[in-house]
PDB file of C-alpha atoms in Angstrom:
ATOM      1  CA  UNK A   1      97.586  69.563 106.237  1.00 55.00           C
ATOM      2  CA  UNK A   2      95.869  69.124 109.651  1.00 67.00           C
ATOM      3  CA  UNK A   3      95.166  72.030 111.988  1.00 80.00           C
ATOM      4  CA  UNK A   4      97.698  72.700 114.833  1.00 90.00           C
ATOM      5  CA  UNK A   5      95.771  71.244 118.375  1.00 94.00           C
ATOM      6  CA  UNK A   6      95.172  74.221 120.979  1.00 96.00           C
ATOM      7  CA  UNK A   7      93.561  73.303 124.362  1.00 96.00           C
ATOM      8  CA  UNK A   8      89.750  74.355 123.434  1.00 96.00           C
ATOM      9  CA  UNK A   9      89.628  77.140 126.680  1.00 97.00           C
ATOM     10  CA  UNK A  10      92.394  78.290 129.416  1.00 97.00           C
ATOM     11  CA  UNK A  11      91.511  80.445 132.448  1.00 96.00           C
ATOM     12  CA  UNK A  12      93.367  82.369 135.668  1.00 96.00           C
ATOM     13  CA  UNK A  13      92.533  84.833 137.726  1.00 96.00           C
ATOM     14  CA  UNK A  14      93.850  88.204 137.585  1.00 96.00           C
ATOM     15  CA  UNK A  15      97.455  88.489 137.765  1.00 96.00           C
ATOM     16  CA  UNK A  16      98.099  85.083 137.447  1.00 97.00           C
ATOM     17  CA  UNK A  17     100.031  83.412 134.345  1.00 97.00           C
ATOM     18  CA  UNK A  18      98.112  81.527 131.786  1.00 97.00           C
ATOM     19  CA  UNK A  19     100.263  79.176 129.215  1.00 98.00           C
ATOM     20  CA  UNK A  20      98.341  78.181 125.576  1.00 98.00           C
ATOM     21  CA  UNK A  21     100.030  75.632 123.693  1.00 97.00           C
ATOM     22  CA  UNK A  22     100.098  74.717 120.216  1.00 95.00           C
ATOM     23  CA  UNK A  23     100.692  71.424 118.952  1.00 92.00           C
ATOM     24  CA  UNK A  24     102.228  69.939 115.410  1.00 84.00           C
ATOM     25  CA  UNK A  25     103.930  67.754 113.289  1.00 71.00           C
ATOM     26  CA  UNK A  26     107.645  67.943 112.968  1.00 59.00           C
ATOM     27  CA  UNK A  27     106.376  69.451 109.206  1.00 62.00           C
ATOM     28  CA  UNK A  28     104.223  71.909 111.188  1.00 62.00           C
ATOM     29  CA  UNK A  29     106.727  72.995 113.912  1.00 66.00           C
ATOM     30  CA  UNK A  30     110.018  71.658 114.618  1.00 60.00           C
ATOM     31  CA  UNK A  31     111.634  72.495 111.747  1.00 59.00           C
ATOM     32  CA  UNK A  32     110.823  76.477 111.262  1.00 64.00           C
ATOM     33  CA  UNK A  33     110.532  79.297 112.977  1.00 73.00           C
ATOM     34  CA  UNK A  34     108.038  81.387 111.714  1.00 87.00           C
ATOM     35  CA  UNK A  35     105.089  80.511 114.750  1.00 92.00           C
ATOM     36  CA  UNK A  36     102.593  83.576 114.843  1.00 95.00           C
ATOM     37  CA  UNK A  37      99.916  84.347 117.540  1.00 97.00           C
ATOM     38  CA  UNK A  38      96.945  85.847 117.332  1.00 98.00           C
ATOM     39  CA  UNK A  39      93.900  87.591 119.770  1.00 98.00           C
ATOM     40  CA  UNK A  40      90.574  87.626 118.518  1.00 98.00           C
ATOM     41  CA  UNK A  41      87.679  89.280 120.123  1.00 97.00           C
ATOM     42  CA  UNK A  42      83.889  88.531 118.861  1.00 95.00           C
ATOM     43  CA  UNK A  43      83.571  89.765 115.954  1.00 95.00           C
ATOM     44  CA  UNK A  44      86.532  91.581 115.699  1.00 97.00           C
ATOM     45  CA  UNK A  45      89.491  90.420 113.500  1.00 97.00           C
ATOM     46  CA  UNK A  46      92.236  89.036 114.475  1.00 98.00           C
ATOM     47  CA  UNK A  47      95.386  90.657 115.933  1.00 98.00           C
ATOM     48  CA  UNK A  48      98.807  89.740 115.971  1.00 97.00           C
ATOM     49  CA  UNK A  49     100.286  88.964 119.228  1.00 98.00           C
ATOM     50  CA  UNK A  50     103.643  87.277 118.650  1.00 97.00           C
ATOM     51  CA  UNK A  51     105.642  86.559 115.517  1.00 95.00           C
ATOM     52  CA  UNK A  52     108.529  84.351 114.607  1.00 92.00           C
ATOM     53  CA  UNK A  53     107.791  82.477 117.740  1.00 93.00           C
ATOM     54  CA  UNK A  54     109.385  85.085 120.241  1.00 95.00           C
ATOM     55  CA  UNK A  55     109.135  88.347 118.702  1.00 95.00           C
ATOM     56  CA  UNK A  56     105.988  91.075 119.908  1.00 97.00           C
ATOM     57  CA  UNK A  57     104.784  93.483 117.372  1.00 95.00           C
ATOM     58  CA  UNK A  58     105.195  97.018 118.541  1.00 94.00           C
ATOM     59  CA  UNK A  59     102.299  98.685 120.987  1.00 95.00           C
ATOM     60  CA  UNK A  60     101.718  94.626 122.508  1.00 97.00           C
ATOM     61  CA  UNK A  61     102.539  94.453 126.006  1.00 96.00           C
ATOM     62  CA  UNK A  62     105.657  92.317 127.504  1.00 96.00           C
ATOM     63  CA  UNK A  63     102.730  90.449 129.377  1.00 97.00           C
ATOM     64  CA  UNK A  64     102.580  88.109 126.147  1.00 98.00           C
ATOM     65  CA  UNK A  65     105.343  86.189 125.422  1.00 97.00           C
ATOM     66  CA  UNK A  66     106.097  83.287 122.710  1.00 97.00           C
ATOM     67  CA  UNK A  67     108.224  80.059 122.961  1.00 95.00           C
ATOM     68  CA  UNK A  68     108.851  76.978 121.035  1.00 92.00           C
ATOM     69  CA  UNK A  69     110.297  73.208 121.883  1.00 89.00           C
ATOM     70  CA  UNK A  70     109.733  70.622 119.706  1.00 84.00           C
ATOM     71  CA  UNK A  71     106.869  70.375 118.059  1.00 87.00           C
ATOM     72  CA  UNK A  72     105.420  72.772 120.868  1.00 91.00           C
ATOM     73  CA  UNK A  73     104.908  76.343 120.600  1.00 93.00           C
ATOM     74  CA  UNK A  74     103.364  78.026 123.428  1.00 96.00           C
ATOM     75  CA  UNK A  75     102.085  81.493 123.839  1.00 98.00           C
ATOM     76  CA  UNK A  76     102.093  82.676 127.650  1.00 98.00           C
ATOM     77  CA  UNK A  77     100.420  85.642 129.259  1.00 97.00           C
ATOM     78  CA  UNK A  78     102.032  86.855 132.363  1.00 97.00           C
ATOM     79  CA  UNK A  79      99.958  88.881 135.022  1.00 95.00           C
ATOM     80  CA  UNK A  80      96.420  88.011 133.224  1.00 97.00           C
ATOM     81  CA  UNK A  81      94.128  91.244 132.988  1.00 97.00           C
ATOM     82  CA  UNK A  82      89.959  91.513 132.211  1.00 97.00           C
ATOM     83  CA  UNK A  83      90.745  92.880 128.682  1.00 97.00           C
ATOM     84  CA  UNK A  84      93.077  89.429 127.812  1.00 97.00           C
ATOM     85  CA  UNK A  85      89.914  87.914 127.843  1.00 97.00           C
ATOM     86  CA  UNK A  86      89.821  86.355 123.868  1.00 97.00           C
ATOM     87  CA  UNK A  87      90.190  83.531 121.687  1.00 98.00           C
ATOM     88  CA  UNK A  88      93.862  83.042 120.492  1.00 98.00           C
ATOM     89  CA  UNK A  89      95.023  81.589 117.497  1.00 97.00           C
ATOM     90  CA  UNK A  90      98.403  80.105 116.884  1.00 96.00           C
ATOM     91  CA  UNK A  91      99.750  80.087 113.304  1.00 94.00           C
ATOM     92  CA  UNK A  92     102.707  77.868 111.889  1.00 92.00           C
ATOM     93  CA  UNK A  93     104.081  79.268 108.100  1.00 88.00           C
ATOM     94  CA  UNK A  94     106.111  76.045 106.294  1.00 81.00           C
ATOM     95  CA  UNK A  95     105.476  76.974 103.065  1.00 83.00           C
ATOM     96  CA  UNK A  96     102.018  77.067 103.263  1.00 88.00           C
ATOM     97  CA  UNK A  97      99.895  78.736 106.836  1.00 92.00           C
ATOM     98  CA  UNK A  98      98.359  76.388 109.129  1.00 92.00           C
ATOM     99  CA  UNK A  99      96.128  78.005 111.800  1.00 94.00           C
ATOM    100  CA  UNK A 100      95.138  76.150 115.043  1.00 94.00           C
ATOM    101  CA  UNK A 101      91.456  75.515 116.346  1.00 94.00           C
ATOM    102  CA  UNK A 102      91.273  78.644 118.510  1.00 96.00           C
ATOM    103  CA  UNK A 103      91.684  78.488 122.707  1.00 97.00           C
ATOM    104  CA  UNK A 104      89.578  81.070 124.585  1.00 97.00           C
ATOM    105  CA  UNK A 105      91.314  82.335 127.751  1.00 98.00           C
ATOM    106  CA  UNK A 106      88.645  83.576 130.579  1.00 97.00           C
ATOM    107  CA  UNK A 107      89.519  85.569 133.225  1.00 96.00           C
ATOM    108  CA  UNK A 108      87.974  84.379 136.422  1.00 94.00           C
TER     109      UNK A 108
ATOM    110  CA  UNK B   1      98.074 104.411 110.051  1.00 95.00           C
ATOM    111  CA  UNK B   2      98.126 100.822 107.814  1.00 96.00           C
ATOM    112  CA  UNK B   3      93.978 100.193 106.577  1.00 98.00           C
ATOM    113  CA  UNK B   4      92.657  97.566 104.964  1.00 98.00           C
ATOM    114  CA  UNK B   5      89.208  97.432 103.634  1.00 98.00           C
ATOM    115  CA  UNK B   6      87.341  94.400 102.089  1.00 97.00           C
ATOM    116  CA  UNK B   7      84.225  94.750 100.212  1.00 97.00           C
ATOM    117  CA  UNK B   8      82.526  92.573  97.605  1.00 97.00           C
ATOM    118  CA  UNK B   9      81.049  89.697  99.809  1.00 96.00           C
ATOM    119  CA  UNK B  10      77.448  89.038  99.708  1.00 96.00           C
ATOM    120  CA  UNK B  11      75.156  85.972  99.239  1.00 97.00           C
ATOM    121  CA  UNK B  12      75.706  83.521  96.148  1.00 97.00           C
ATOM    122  CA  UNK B  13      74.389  80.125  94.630  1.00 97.00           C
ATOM    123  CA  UNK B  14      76.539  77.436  94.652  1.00 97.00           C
ATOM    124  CA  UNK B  15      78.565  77.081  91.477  1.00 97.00           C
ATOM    125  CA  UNK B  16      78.497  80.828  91.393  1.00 97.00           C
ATOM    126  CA  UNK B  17      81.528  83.338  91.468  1.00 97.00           C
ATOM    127  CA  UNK B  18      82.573  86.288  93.485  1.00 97.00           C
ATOM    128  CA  UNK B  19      85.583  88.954  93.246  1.00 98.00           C
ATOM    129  CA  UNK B  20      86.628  90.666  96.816  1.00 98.00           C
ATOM    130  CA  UNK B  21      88.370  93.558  96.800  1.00 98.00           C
ATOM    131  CA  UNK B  22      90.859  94.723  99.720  1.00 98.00           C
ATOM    132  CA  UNK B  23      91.916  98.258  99.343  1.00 98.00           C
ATOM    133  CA  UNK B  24      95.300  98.781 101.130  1.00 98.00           C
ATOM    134  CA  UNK B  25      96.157 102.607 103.137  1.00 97.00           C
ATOM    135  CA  UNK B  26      99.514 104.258 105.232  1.00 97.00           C
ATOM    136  CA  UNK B  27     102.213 101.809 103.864  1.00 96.00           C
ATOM    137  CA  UNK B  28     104.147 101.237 101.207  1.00 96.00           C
ATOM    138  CA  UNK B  29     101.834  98.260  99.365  1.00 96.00           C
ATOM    139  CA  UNK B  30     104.397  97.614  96.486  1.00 95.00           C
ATOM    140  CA  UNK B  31     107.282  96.247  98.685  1.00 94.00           C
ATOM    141  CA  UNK B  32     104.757  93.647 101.233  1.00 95.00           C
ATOM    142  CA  UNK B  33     103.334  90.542 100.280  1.00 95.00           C
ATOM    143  CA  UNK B  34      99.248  89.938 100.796  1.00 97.00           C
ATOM    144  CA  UNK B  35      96.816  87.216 102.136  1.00 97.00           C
ATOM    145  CA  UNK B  36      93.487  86.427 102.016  1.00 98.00           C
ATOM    146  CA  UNK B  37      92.480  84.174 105.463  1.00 98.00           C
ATOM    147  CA  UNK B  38      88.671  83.339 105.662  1.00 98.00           C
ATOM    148  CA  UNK B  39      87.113  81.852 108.941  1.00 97.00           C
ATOM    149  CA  UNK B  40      84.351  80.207 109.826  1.00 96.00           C
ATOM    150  CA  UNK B  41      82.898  82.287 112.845  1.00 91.00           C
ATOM    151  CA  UNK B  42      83.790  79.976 116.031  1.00 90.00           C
ATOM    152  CA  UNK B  43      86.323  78.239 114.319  1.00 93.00           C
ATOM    153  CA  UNK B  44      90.284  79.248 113.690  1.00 94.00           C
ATOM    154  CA  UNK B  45      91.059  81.051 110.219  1.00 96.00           C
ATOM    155  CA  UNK B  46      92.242  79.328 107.073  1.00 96.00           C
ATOM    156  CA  UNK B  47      94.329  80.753 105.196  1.00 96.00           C
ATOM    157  CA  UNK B  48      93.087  81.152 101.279  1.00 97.00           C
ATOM    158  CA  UNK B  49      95.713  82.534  99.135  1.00 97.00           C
ATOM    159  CA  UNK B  50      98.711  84.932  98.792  1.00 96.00           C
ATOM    160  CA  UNK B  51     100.489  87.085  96.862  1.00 96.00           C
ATOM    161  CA  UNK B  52     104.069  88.229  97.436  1.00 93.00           C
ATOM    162  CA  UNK B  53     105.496  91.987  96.491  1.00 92.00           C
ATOM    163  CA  UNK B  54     106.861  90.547  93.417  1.00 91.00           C
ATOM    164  CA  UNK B  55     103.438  88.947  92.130  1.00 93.00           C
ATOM    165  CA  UNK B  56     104.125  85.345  92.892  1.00 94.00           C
ATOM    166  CA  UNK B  57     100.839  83.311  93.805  1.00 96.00           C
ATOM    167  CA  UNK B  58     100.444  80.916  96.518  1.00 95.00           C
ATOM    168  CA  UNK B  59      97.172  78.536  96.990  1.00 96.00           C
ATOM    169  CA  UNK B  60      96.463  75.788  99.598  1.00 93.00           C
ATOM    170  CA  UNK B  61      94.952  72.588  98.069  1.00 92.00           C
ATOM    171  CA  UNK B  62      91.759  73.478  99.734  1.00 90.00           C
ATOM    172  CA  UNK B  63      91.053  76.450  96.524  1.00 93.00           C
ATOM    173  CA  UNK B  64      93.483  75.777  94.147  1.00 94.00           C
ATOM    174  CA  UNK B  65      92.169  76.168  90.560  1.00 95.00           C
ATOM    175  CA  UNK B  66      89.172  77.930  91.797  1.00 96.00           C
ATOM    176  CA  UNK B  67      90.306  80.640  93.682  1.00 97.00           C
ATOM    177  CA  UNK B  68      93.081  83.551  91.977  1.00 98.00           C
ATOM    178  CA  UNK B  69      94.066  86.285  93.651  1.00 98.00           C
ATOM    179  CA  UNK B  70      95.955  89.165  91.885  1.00 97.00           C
ATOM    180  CA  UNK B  71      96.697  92.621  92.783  1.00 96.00           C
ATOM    181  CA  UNK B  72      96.814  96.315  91.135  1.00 96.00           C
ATOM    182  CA  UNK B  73      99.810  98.890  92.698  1.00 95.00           C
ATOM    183  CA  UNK B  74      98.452 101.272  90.580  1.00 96.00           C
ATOM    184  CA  UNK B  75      95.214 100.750  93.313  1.00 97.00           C
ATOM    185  CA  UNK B  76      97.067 100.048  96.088  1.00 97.00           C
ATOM    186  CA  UNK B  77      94.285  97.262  95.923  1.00 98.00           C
ATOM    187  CA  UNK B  78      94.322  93.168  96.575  1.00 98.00           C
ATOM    188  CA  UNK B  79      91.432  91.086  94.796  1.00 98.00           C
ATOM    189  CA  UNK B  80      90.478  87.642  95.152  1.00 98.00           C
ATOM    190  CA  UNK B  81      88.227  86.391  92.493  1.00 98.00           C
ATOM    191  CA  UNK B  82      86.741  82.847  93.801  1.00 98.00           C
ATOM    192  CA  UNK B  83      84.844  80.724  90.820  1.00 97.00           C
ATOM    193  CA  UNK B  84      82.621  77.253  91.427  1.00 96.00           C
ATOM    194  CA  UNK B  85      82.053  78.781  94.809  1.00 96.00           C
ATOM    195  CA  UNK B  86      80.665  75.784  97.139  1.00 95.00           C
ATOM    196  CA  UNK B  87      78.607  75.912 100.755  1.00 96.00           C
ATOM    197  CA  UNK B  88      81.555  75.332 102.314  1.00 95.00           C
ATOM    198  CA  UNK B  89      83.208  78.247 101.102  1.00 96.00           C
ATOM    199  CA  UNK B  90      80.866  80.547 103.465  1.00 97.00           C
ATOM    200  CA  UNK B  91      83.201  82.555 105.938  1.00 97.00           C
ATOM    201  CA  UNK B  92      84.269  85.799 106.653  1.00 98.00           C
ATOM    202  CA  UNK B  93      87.290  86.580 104.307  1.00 98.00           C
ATOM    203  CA  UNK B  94      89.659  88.885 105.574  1.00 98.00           C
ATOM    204  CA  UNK B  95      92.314  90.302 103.797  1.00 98.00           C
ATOM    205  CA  UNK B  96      95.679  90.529 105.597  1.00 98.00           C
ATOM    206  CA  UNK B  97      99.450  92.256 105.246  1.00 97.00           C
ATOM    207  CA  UNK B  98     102.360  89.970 105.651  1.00 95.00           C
ATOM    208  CA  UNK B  99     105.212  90.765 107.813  1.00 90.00           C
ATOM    209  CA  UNK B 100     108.091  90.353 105.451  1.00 82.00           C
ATOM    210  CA  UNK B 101     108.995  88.216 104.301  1.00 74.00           C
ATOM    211  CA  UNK B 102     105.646  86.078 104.465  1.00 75.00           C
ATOM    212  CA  UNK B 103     105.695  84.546 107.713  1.00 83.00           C
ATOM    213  CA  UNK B 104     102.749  85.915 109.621  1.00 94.00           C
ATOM    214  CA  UNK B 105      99.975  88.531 109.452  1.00 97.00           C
ATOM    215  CA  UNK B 106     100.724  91.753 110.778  1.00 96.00           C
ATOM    216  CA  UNK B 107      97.540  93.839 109.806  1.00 97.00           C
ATOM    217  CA  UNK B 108      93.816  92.782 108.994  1.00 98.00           C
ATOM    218  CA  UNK B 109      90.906  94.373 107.206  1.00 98.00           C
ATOM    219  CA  UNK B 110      87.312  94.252 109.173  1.00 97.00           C
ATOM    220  CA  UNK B 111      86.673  91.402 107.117  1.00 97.00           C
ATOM    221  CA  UNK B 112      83.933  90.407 104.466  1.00 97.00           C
ATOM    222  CA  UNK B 113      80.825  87.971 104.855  1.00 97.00           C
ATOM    223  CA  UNK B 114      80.160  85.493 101.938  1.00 98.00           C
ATOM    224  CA  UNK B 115      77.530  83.443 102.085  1.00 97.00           C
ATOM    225  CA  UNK B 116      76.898  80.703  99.637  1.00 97.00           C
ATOM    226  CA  UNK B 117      73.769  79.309  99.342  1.00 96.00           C
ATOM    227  CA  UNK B 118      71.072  78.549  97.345  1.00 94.00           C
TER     228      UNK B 118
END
């Protein structure tokens, strides 16, 4: 199974809005729910941002939010900050986990 | 507070074997299902094997029939023994929690290097 396609970097300026997406096949996406995000920072493992497309762990801010269409899932940050600076994974579970390339968001 | 900690990576030849180890803490590890996910550093994590609360396996092609991961409750402790290990199996392995019922990852150890080369 091929890896999901994220845009390979993002960036905004403080307080602006940044959107990643996360592409798939209708096997990848479309047909489940169960779309995970992650935050990475070097050297550091990962974190879980958003689960079941829409849903934020407790303790992550209601900057990050999740949405799906398609075979799209998207991860948005709302009112970027310094310390959202990361790579972010997207992760699709049909069966078996399929994790996307990475995106790394810079904050101008 | 939920802990994980990985140990057992290190360098090995190809064709060689390697058991990690992933020592759960502050939860309840009987009742949640638990991942290995390995990544290449710079590239996105790949997700290696799981195991739900009820001892069911799960492989992707990628390491099936060389890679078995089992757990002990008794340990509170997740291994993953990997056999016919190959160059491309060097990455970082983390061990992970599952957020019931498997979907995603909801904790993650600090992660364990192996390196195999000759």
């Amino acid at each position: 199974q091929s890896a999901l396609t994220q845009p390979r970097s993002v960036s905004g300026s403080p307080g602006q809005s940044v959107t990643i997406s996360c592409t798939g096949t209708s096997t990848d996406l479309s047909g489940y729910n169960s779309v995970s995000w992650y935050q990475q920072y070097p050297g550091k493992a990962p974190k879980l941002m958003i689960y079941d497309v829409i849903k934020r762990p407790s303790g992550v801010p209601d900057r990050f939010s999740g949405s799906k269409s398609g075979d799209t899932a998207s991860l948005t940050i709302s009112g970027l900050q310094a310390e959202d600076e990361a790579d972010y994974y997207c992760c699709s579970y049909a069966g078996i986990w399929v994790f996307g390339g990475g995106t790394k968001v810079t904050v101008l | 507070e939920v802990q994980l900690l990985e140990s057992g990576g290190g360098l090995v030849q190809p064709g060689g074997s390697l058991r990690l180890s992933c020592v759960a803490s502050g939860f309840t590890f009987s009742i949640y299902a638990m991942s290995w996910v390995r990544q290449v550093p710079g590239k996105g994590p790949e997700w290696v094997s799981s195991v739900s609360s009820g001892g069911t396996t799960y492989y992707p092609d990628s390491v099936k029939g060389r890679v078995t991961i089992s757990r002990d409750i008794s340990r509170n402790t997740v291994y993953l023994q990997m056999n016919s290990l190959r160059a491309e199996d060097t990455a970082i392995y983390y061990c992970a929690r599952n957020t019931p019922p498997l979907g995603s990852f909801d904790y993650w150890g600090q992660g364990t290097l192996v390196t195999v080369s000759s």
